[in-house]
Coordinates of C-alpha atoms in Angstrom, one line a residue:
M244 CA 0.0 0.0 0.0
T245 CA 1.2 3.5 -0.8
D246 CA 0.0 6.9 0.5
S247 CA -0.8 7.9 -3.1
F248 CA -4.6 7.7 -3.7
P249 CA -7.2 9.6 -5.8
V250 CA -8.1 12.5 -3.5
W251 CA -11.2 13.4 -5.4
L252 CA -12.7 9.9 -4.8
S253 CA -11.7 9.9 -1.2
Q254 CA -13.3 13.3 -0.6
A255 CA -16.5 12.3 -2.4
C256 CA -16.7 9.1 -0.3
E257 CA -16.3 11.2 2.9
A258 CA -19.1 13.4 1.7
L259 CA -21.3 10.4 1.4
L260 CA -20.4 9.2 4.8
D261 CA -21.3 12.6 6.2
H262 CA -24.8 12.2 4.8
T263 CA -25.6 8.6 5.8
S264 CA -27.9 9.7 8.5
H265 CA -29.6 12.5 6.5
H266 CA -30.5 10.8 3.2
P267 CA -32.4 7.6 2.2
R268 CA -30.2 4.6 1.7
E269 CA -31.4 4.2 -1.9
H270 CA -30.2 7.8 -2.7
L271 CA -26.8 7.1 -1.2
S272 CA -26.5 3.9 -3.1
E273 CA -27.2 5.6 -6.4
Q274 CA -24.6 8.3 -5.6
A275 CA -22.1 5.6 -4.6
A276 CA -22.7 3.7 -7.8
A277 CA -22.2 6.9 -9.9
L278 CA -18.8 7.3 -8.1
G279 CA -18.0 3.7 -9.1
V280 CA -18.7 4.5 -12.7
S281 CA -16.5 7.6 -12.6
A282 CA -13.7 5.6 -10.9
A283 CA -13.8 2.9 -13.5
R284 CA -12.9 5.4 -16.2
S285 CA -9.4 6.1 -14.8
L286 CA -8.7 4.0 -11.7
T287 CA -7.8 0.4 -10.9
I288 CA -9.9 -1.6 -8.5
A289 CA -7.0 -1.4 -6.0
E290 CA -6.9 2.4 -6.2
T291 CA -10.7 2.6 -5.8
V292 CA -10.8 0.4 -2.7
D293 CA -7.8 2.3 -1.1
A294 CA -9.6 5.6 -1.6
L295 CA -12.7 4.2 0.1
L296 CA -10.7 3.0 3.1
H297 CA -8.8 6.3 3.3
A298 CA -12.1 8.1 3.4
A299 CA -13.2 5.8 6.3
V300 CA -9.9 6.6 8.2
D301 CA -10.4 10.4 7.8
R302 CA -14.1 10.1 8.7
W303 CA -13.3 8.2 11.9
T304 CA -10.5 10.6 12.9
A305 CA -12.9 13.5 12.5
T306 CA -15.8 12.0 14.4
A307 CA -14.6 9.4 16.9
P308 CA -15.1 10.1 20.6
A309 CA -12.2 11.0 22.7
G310 CA -10.0 8.1 23.6
A311 CA -11.3 5.9 20.8
A312 CA -9.8 7.8 17.9
D313 CA -6.3 6.4 18.1
Q314 CA -7.5 2.7 18.3
G315 CA -9.9 3.1 15.5
T316 CA -7.4 4.9 13.3
E317 CA -4.9 2.2 13.8
L318 CA -7.5 -0.5 13.0
L319 CA -8.6 1.2 9.8
T320 CA -5.0 1.9 8.7
N321 CA -4.1 -1.7 9.2
L322 CA -7.2 -2.6 7.3
R323 CA -6.0 -0.5 4.4
R324 CA -2.6 -2.3 4.4
I325 CA -4.2 -5.7 4.6
T326 CA -6.7 -4.9 1.8
A327 CA -3.9 -3.7 -0.4
A328 CA -1.9 -6.9 0.2
V329 CA -5.0 -9.1 -0.4
L330 CA -5.7 -7.2 -3.7
D331 CA -2.1 -7.5 -4.8
G332 CA -2.1 -11.3 -4.1
Y333 CA -5.5 -11.6 -5.9
H334 CA -4.2 -9.8 -9.0
R335 CA -0.9 -11.8 -9.1
S336 CA -2.8 -15.0 -8.8
A337 CA -5.2 -13.9 -11.6
H338 CA -2.1 -13.0 -13.8
D339 CA -0.4 -16.3 -13.1
E340 CA -3.6 -18.2 -14.0
A341 CA -4.0 -16.2 -17.2
T342 CA -0.3 -16.9 -18.1
E343 CA -0.8 -20.6 -17.4
R344 CA -3.9 -20.7 -19.6
D345 CA -2.0 -19.0 -22.4
R346 CA 0.9 -21.5 -22.1
E347 CA -1.5 -24.4 -22.2
R348 CA -3.3 -23.0 -25.2
A349 CA 0.0 -22.4 -27.0
T350 CA 1.2 -26.0 -26.2
F351 CA -2.1 -27.4 -27.5
V352 CA -1.9 -25.4 -30.7
D353 CA 1.7 -26.6 -31.2
D354 CA 0.6 -30.2 -30.7
L355 CA -2.5 -29.8 -32.8
L356 CA -0.6 -28.5 -35.8
A357 CA 2.3 -30.9 -35.6
P358 CA 2.8 -32.9 -38.8
H359 CA 2.4 -36.3 -37.0
A360 CA 0.0 -35.4 -34.1
D361 CA -1.3 -38.1 -31.9
P362 CA -5.1 -38.0 -31.8
G363 CA -5.3 -40.0 -28.5
R364 CA -3.2 -37.4 -26.7
L365 CA -5.1 -34.5 -28.2
A366 CA -8.7 -35.7 -27.7
A367 CA -9.4 -34.5 -24.2
R368 CA -7.7 -31.1 -24.7
A369 CA -9.4 -30.7 -28.1
Q370 CA -12.8 -31.1 -26.4
R371 CA -11.9 -28.3 -24.0
Y372 CA -11.2 -25.9 -26.8
G373 CA -14.1 -26.9 -29.0
I374 CA -12.0 -28.6 -31.7
R375 CA -13.5 -31.6 -33.4
L376 CA -10.5 -33.6 -34.6
S377 CA -12.5 -35.4 -37.2
G378 CA -14.0 -32.2 -38.6
Q379 CA -12.9 -29.8 -41.3
H380 CA -10.7 -26.9 -40.4
T381 CA -9.0 -23.9 -42.0
V382 CA -5.8 -22.5 -40.7
I383 CA -5.0 -18.8 -41.1
V384 CA -1.6 -17.4 -40.4
A385 CA -0.8 -13.7 -39.9
S386 CA 2.6 -12.3 -40.3
V387 CA 3.0 -9.6 -37.7
P388 CA 5.9 -7.7 -36.2
Q389 CA 5.5 -9.3 -32.8
P390 CA 2.4 -11.2 -31.7
A391 CA 2.3 -9.7 -28.2
P392 CA 0.1 -11.7 -25.7
A393 CA -2.3 -8.7 -25.3
I394 CA -2.9 -8.6 -29.1
V395 CA -3.4 -12.4 -29.3
Q396 CA -5.9 -12.3 -26.5
A397 CA -7.8 -9.3 -27.9
V398 CA -8.0 -10.9 -31.3
D399 CA -9.1 -14.3 -29.9
E400 CA -11.8 -12.7 -27.8
A401 CA -13.1 -10.6 -30.7
L402 CA -13.2 -13.5 -33.2
A403 CA -14.8 -15.8 -30.6
A404 CA -17.4 -13.2 -29.8
R405 CA -18.2 -12.9 -33.5
F406 CA -18.0 -16.5 -34.6
G407 CA -18.4 -18.5 -31.4
T408 CA -15.8 -19.9 -29.0
A409 CA -16.2 -23.4 -30.4
N410 CA -15.3 -22.3 -33.9
I411 CA -12.2 -20.2 -33.3
L412 CA -8.8 -20.8 -31.7
V413 CA -6.1 -18.1 -31.8
S414 CA -2.6 -18.4 -30.6
A415 CA 1.0 -17.2 -31.2
R416 CA 3.2 -19.8 -32.8
D417 CA 6.8 -19.4 -34.1
G418 CA 6.5 -15.6 -34.1
E419 CA 3.3 -15.7 -36.1
L420 CA -0.4 -15.3 -35.1
V421 CA -2.2 -18.5 -36.0
C422 CA -6.0 -18.9 -36.2
V423 CA -7.7 -22.3 -36.4
C424 CA -11.3 -22.0 -37.5
A425 CA -14.1 -24.4 -38.4
G426 CA -14.2 -25.3 -42.1
G427 CA -16.9 -23.5 -44.0
L428 CA -17.0 -20.5 -41.6
R429 CA -17.2 -17.4 -43.8
G430 CA -15.7 -14.0 -43.1
V431 CA -13.0 -15.0 -40.6
P432 CA -10.0 -13.8 -42.7
A433 CA -11.6 -10.4 -43.3
E434 CA -12.6 -10.0 -39.7
L435 CA -9.1 -11.0 -38.6
A436 CA -7.6 -8.4 -41.0
R437 CA -9.9 -5.7 -39.6
H438 CA -8.7 -6.3 -36.1
L439 CA -5.1 -6.4 -37.1
Q440 CA -5.5 -3.2 -39.0
T441 CA -7.0 -1.5 -35.9
R442 CA -4.1 -2.7 -33.7
L443 CA -1.1 -2.8 -36.0
N444 CA -1.9 -0.4 -38.8
G445 CA -0.3 -1.8 -42.0
S446 CA 2.5 -3.9 -40.7
W447 CA 0.9 -7.3 -41.2
Q448 CA -0.3 -9.8 -43.9
V449 CA -2.7 -12.7 -43.6
A450 CA -2.6 -16.0 -45.5
V451 CA -5.4 -18.5 -45.6
G452 CA -4.8 -22.2 -46.0
R453 CA -7.3 -24.4 -47.8
T454 CA -9.9 -26.3 -45.8
H455 CA -9.0 -29.9 -45.0
P456 CA -10.6 -32.7 -43.0
G457 CA -9.1 -34.4 -40.0
L458 CA -6.1 -33.9 -37.9
A459 CA -3.6 -34.2 -40.7
G460 CA -5.5 -31.6 -42.6
L461 CA -4.7 -29.0 -39.9
A462 CA -0.9 -29.4 -40.5
T463 CA -1.5 -29.3 -44.3
S464 CA -3.6 -26.1 -44.1
L465 CA -1.0 -24.5 -41.9
E466 CA 1.8 -25.3 -44.3
E467 CA -0.2 -23.9 -47.2
A468 CA -0.8 -20.6 -45.4
R469 CA 2.8 -20.3 -44.5
N470 CA 3.9 -21.1 -48.0
A471 CA 1.5 -18.5 -49.3
L472 CA 3.2 -15.9 -47.1
H473 CA 6.6 -17.0 -48.3
L474 CA 5.6 -16.8 -51.9
A475 CA 4.1 -13.4 -51.4
G476 CA 7.4 -12.2 -50.0
R477 CA 9.4 -13.6 -53.0
L478 CA 6.9 -12.3 -55.6
G479 CA 6.3 -8.9 -54.0
F480 CA 2.6 -9.4 -53.4
H481 CA 1.3 -6.9 -50.8
S482 CA -2.3 -7.8 -50.7
P483 CA -3.4 -7.8 -47.0
V484 CA -5.2 -11.2 -47.3
L485 CA -3.8 -14.0 -49.4
H486 CA -5.5 -17.3 -50.2
A487 CA -3.4 -20.4 -50.8
A488 CA -5.9 -21.6 -53.3
D489 CA -5.1 -18.6 -55.5
L490 CA -1.4 -19.3 -55.5
L491 CA -1.4 -23.0 -56.5
V492 CA 0.2 -22.2 -59.9
F493 CA 3.5 -21.1 -58.3
P494 CA 4.4 -24.4 -56.6
V495 CA 3.7 -26.0 -60.0
L496 CA 6.2 -23.6 -61.7
L497 CA 8.8 -24.4 -59.1
R498 CA 8.5 -28.2 -59.4
D499 CA 10.0 -27.9 -62.9
R500 CA 12.8 -25.5 -62.1
D501 CA 14.6 -26.2 -65.4
A502 CA 11.6 -25.3 -67.5
I503 CA 10.8 -22.0 -65.6
T504 CA 14.5 -21.1 -65.7
D505 CA 14.5 -21.6 -69.5
L506 CA 11.4 -19.5 -69.9
V507 CA 12.8 -16.6 -67.8
T508 CA 16.2 -16.5 -69.5
T509 CA 14.7 -16.9 -73.0
V510 CA 12.0 -14.2 -72.6
L511 CA 13.7 -11.8 -70.2
G512 CA 17.4 -12.5 -70.8
P513 CA 17.8 -9.7 -73.3
L514 CA 16.8 -7.1 -70.7
T515 CA 20.1 -7.7 -68.9
A516 CA 21.8 -5.9 -71.8
A517 CA 19.8 -2.7 -71.2
R518 CA 21.4 0.3 -69.5
G519 CA 20.6 0.0 -65.8
G520 CA 20.0 -3.8 -66.1
A521 CA 16.8 -5.8 -66.2
E522 CA 15.4 -4.8 -62.8
P523 CA 13.7 -1.5 -63.8
Y524 CA 11.9 -3.3 -66.6
L525 CA 10.9 -6.2 -64.4
A526 CA 9.5 -3.7 -61.9
T527 CA 7.6 -2.0 -64.7
L528 CA 6.1 -5.2 -66.0
A529 CA 5.2 -6.5 -62.5
A530 CA 3.4 -3.2 -61.6
L531 CA 1.7 -3.2 -65.0
F532 CA 0.3 -6.7 -64.4
D533 CA -0.7 -5.9 -60.8
N534 CA -2.7 -2.9 -62.1
E535 CA -4.4 -4.9 -65.0
G536 CA -2.5 -3.0 -67.7
N537 CA -3.4 0.5 -66.5
H538 CA -0.5 2.7 -67.5
T539 CA -1.6 5.6 -65.2
A540 CA -1.8 3.4 -62.1
T541 CA 1.5 1.7 -63.0
A542 CA 3.2 5.1 -63.2
R543 CA 1.8 6.1 -59.8
V544 CA 3.1 2.9 -58.2
L545 CA 6.6 3.4 -59.7
H546 CA 6.7 7.2 -59.1
V547 CA 7.4 7.9 -62.7
S548 CA 5.5 9.5 -65.6
V549 CA 3.1 7.7 -67.9
R550 CA 5.5 8.6 -70.7
A551 CA 8.3 6.8 -68.8
V552 CA 6.1 3.7 -68.5
T553 CA 5.4 3.7 -72.2
Y554 CA 9.1 4.2 -73.1
R555 CA 10.1 1.2 -70.9
L556 CA 7.4 -1.0 -72.5
D557 CA 8.6 -0.1 -75.9
R558 CA 12.2 -0.9 -74.9
I559 CA 11.1 -4.2 -73.6
H560 CA 9.4 -4.9 -76.9
A561 CA 12.6 -3.9 -78.8
L562 CA 14.9 -6.0 -76.7
T563 CA 12.7 -9.1 -76.2
G564 CA 10.2 -9.1 -79.0
Y565 CA 7.4 -9.3 -76.5
H566 CA 4.8 -6.6 -75.6
P567 CA 2.2 -6.9 -72.8
S568 CA -0.4 -5.3 -75.1
E569 CA -0.4 -8.3 -77.4
P570 CA -2.9 -10.8 -76.0
T571 CA -0.8 -13.8 -77.2
Q572 CA 2.3 -12.5 -75.5
R573 CA 0.8 -11.1 -72.3
F574 CA 0.6 -14.5 -70.5
T575 CA 4.1 -15.5 -71.5
L576 CA 5.5 -12.2 -70.2
H577 CA 3.5 -12.4 -67.0
T578 CA 4.6 -16.0 -66.3
A579 CA 8.2 -15.1 -67.0
V580 CA 8.1 -12.1 -64.6
L581 CA 6.6 -14.2 -61.9
G582 CA 9.2 -16.9 -62.5
A583 CA 12.0 -14.4 -62.3
R584 CA 10.7 -13.3 -58.9
L585 CA 10.5 -16.9 -57.7
L586 CA 14.0 -17.6 -58.9
G587 CA 15.5 -14.3 -57.7
W588 CA 16.5 -13.6 -61.2
P589 CA 18.7 -11.9 -62.3
A590 CA 20.4 -11.3 -59.0
Q591 CA 20.8 -15.1 -58.3
S592 CA 21.3 -16.2 -61.9
D593 CA 24.3 -18.3 -62.7
G594 CA 25.6 -15.6 -65.0

């Protein structure tokens, strides 16, 4: 206990104590409740209780009969100290319990998403968290700067309130925020993105794995979501919400590395001979495809003029023979640009 307490609340309580014999009990209760509402806006429960007890000490000191004041003051002062200690122990216990619950939840999520999880060991805990091991689930992974416990808890509570506690499980895992939700549940990625935007501004990205059945499907969905984030980083995709189902073509490209390497070097190789190298032209093509061929939007993204965009596209055509305005050549160019990003070309090319 400290001697620092909210004076305004203590004085207001003293005023109520002064009027206990002059006003109806219901009126005093209403005024006391209003004080509680005011205290809740800026004070902790410990500060509020301490102010009440301090008011009692001052009231007793001012009104106690001669000879009894010292004993009563000592009693009430000791009561303040004991109450402060009790509240401190109460809050520490509540904090320890919350920490233990978070640890158990994180351990369960780790075990649940392990590649070769044991259903027998998970069954009892899964029931506690509302997870049906035989059901269908989707795993969503959010790349965030630091999944602080307060953010994880706030997001978990918000999503559980929106979709039901039996349908949502949120935890921090390997430096990421992981959300397990019941398969077929609509709107979870968008809702998660909304809460992350509120708490983290723009420093995050969400990836959604495909829905799979059973325990093994959870690990598969997690891997898909993580791979989607990894691919987005390599390809320069900045969309706030990515769906693994939309990126299935890229693992296919990478499976035949020789073929994609041949495509990239054949189509884009001549750009390396340009002044400044291939990178400005790759960036121009990538921005153009991201903006569906809109030259004005492309120029805005690249911070150049529309005329500069047109010039670069003409140079690409002159060097490679391909132009994105030609329908038969657009897909080849787009695939080659994506392949270059996947391979880290030309920075990581053999040449």
